PDB file of C-alpha atoms and ligand atoms in Angstrom:
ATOM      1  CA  UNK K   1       0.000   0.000   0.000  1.00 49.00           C
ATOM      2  CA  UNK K   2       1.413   3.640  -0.995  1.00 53.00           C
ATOM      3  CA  UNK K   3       1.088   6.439   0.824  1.00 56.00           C
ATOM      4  CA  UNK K   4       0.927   9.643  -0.659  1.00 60.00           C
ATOM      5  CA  UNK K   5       3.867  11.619   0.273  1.00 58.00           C
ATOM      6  CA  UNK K   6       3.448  14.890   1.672  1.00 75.00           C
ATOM      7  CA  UNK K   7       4.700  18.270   0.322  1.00 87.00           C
ATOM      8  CA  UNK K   8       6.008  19.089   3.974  1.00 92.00           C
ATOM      9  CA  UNK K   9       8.041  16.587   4.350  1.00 94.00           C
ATOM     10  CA  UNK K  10       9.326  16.680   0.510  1.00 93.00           C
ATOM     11  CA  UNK K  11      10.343  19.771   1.521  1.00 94.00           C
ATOM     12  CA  UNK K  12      12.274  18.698   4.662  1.00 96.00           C
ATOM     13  CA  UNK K  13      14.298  16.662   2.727  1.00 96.00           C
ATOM     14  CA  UNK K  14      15.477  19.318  -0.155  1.00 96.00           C
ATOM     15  CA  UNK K  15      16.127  20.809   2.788  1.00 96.00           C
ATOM     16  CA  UNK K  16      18.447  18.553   4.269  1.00 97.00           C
ATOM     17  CA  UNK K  17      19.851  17.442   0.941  1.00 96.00           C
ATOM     18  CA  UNK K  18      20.937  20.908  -0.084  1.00 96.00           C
ATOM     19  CA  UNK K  19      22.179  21.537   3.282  1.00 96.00           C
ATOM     20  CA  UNK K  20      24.423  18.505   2.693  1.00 95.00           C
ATOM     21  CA  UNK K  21      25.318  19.556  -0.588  1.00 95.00           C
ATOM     22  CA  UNK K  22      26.739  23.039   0.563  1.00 95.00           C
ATOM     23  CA  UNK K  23      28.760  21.603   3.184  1.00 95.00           C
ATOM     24  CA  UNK K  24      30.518  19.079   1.361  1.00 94.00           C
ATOM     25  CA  UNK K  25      30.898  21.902  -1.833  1.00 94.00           C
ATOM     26  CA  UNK K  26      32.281  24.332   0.855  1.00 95.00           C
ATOM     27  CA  UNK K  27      34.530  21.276   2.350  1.00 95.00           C
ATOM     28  CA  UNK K  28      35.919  20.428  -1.114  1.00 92.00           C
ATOM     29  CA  UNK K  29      36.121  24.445  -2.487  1.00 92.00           C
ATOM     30  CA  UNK K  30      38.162  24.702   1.006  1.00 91.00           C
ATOM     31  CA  UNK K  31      40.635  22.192   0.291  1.00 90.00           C
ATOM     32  CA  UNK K  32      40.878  22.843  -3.435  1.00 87.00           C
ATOM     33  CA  UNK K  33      41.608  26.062  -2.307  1.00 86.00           C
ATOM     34  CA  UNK K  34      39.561  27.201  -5.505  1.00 83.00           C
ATOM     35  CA  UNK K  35      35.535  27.065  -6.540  1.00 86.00           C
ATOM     36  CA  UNK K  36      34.343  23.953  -7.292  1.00 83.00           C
ATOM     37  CA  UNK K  37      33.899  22.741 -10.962  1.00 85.00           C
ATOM     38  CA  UNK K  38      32.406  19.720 -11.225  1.00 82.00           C
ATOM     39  CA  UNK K  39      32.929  19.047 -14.759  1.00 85.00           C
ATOM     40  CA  UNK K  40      36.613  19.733 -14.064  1.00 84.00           C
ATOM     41  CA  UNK K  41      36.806  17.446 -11.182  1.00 82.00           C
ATOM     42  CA  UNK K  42      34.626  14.555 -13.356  1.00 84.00           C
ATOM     43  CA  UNK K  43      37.895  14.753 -15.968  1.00 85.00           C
ATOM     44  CA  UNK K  44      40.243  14.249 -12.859  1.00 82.00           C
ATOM     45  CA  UNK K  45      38.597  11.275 -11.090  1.00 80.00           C
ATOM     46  CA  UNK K  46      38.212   9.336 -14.448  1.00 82.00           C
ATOM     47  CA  UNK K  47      42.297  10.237 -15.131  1.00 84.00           C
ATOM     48  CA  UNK K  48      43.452  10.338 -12.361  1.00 78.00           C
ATOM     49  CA  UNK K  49      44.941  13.140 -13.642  1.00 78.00           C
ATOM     50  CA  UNK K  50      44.837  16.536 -11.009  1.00 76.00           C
ATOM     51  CA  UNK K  51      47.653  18.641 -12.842  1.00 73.00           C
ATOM     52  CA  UNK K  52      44.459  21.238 -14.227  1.00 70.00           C
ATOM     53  CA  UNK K  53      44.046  21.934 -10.001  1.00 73.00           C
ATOM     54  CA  UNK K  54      47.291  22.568  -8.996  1.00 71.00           C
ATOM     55  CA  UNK K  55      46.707  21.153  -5.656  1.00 74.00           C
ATOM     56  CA  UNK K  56      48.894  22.167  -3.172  1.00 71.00           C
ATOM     57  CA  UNK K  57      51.140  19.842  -2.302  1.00 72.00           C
ATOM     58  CA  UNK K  58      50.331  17.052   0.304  1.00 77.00           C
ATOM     59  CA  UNK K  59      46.764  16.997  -0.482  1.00 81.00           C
ATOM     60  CA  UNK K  60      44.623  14.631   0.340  1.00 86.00           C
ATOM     61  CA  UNK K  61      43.349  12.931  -2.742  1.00 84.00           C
ATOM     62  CA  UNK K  62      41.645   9.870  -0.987  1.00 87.00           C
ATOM     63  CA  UNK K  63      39.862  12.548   1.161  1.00 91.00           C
ATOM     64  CA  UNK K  64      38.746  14.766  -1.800  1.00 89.00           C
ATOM     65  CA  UNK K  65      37.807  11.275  -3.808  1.00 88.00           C
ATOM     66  CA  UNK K  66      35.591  10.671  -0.567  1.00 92.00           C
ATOM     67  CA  UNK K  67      34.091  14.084  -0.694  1.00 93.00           C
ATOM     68  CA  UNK K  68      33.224  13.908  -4.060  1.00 91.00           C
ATOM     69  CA  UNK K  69      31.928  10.590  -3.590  1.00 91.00           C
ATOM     70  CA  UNK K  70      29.017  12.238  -1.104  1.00 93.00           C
ATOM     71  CA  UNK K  71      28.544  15.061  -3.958  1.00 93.00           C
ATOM     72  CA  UNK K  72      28.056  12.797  -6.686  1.00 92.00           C
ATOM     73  CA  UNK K  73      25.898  10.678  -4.054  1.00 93.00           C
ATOM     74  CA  UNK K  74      23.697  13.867  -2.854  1.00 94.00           C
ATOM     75  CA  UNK K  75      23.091  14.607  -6.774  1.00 93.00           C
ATOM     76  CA  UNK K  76      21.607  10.744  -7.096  1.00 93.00           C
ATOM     77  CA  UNK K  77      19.578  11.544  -3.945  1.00 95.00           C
ATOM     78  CA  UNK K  78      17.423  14.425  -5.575  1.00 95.00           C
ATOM     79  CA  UNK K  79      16.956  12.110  -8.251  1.00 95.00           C
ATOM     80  CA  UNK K  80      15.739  10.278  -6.154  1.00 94.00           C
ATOM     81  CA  UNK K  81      13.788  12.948  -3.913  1.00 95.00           C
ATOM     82  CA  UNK K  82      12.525  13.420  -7.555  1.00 93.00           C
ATOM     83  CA  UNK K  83      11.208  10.479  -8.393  1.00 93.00           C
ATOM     84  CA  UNK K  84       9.505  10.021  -4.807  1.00 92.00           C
ATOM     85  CA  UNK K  85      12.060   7.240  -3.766  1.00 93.00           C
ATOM     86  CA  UNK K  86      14.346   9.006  -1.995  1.00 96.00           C
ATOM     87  CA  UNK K  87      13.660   8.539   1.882  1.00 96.00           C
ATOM     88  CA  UNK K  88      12.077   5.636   1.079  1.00 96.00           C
ATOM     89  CA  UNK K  89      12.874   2.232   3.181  1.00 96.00           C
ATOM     90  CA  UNK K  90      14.027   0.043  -0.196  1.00 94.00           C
ATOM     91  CA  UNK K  91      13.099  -3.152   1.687  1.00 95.00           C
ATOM     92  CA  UNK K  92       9.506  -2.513   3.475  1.00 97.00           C
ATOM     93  CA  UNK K  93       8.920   0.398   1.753  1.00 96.00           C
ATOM     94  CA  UNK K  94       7.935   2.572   4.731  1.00 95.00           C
ATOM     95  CA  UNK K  95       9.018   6.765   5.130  1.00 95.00           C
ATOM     96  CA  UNK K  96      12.612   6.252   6.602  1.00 96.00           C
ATOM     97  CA  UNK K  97      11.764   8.835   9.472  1.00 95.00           C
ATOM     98  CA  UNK K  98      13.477  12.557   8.655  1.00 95.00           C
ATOM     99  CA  UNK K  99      15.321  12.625  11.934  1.00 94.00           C
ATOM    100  CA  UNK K 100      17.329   9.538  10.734  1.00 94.00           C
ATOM    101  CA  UNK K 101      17.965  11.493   7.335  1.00 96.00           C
ATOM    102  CA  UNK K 102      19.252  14.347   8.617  1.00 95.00           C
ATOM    103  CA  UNK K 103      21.665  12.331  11.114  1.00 94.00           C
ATOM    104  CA  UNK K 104      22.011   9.973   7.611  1.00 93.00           C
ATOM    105  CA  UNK K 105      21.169  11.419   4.681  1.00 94.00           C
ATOM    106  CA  UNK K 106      22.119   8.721   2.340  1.00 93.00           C
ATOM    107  CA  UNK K 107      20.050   6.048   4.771  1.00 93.00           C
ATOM    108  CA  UNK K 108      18.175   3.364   2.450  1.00 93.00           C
ATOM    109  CA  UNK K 109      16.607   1.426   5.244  1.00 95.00           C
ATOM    110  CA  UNK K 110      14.380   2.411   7.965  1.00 95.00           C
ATOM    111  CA  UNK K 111      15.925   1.458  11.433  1.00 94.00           C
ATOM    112  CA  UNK K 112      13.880  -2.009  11.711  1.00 95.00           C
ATOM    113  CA  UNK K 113      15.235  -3.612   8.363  1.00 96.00           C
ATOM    114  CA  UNK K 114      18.764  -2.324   8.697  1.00 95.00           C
ATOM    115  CA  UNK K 115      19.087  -4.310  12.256  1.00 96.00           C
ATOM    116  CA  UNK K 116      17.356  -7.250  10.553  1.00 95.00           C
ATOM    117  CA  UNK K 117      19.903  -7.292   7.991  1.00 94.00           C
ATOM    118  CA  UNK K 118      22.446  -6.396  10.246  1.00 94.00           C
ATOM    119  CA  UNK K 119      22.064  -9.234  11.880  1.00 94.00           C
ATOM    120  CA  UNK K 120      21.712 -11.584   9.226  1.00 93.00           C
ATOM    121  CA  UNK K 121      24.951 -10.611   7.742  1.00 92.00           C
ATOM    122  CA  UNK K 122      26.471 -11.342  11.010  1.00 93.00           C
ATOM    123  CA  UNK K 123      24.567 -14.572  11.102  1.00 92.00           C
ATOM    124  CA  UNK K 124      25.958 -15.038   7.300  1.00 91.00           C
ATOM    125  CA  UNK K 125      30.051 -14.099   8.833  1.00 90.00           C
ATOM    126  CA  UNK K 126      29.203 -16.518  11.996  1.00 91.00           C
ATOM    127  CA  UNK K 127      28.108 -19.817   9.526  1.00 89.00           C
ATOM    128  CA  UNK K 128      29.497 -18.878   5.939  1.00 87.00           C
ATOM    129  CA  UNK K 129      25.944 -19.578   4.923  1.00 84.00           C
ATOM    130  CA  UNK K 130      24.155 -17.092   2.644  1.00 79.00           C
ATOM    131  CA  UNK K 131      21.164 -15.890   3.625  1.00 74.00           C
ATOM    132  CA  UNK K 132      18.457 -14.151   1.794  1.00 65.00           C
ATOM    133  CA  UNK K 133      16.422 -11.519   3.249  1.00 59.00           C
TER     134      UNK K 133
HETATM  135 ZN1   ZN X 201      12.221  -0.837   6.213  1.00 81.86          ZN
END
């Protein structure tokens, strides 16, 4: 059964996704040391390749792969928030609760089914048995 989302909480969640968005944009722009260009920094993950930034030297590149990692991840989620999936539990289906989302934005499973298969993938590293939820 599908509830119809409401525009209030819809809302809550831009919210919280563009408030995500600007901190890891400011986080990156601060350790580029220059504006963000996405496009730029798209070229640079595929090569590998960050002579166009002239990053100061003894950057972090894992960290700034991990930071865009969340950016690129934030951009899926209001695809998402789009298409009415995003704060969606994708096992039961249920409104992953927005206090969880803003601790969690990237959460895919309400509290209930993440300790259920939490604890089947422990089960699964106990017995070397697969099990499927
Ligand atoms: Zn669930």
């Amino acid at each position: 059964m599908k509830k119809k989302r409401s525009t209030r909480r819809q809302e809550t969640l831009q919210q919280i996704l563009h408030q995500t968005r600007e901190k890891v944009v400011t986080d990156i722009e601060k350790q580029l040391g220059q504006e963000l260009d996405p496009r730029r920094i798209d070229i640079a993950m595929d090569t590998g390749d960050w002579a166009a930034f002239e990053l100061s030297e003894g950057i972090d590149q894992r960290l700034l792969e991990m930071r865009y990692k969340t950016y690129k991840e934030i951009a899926d989620a209001f695809r998402r928030l789009e298409a009415g999936t995003y704060g969606v539990c994708e096992r039961c289906g249920e409104e992953v609760p927005v206090e969880r989302l803003k601790v969690e934005p990237f959460a895919r499973y309400c509290v209930p089914c993440l300790t259920q298969i939490e604890a089947l993938q422990e089960a699964e590293k106990e017995t070397g048995k697969l099990y499927t939820l």
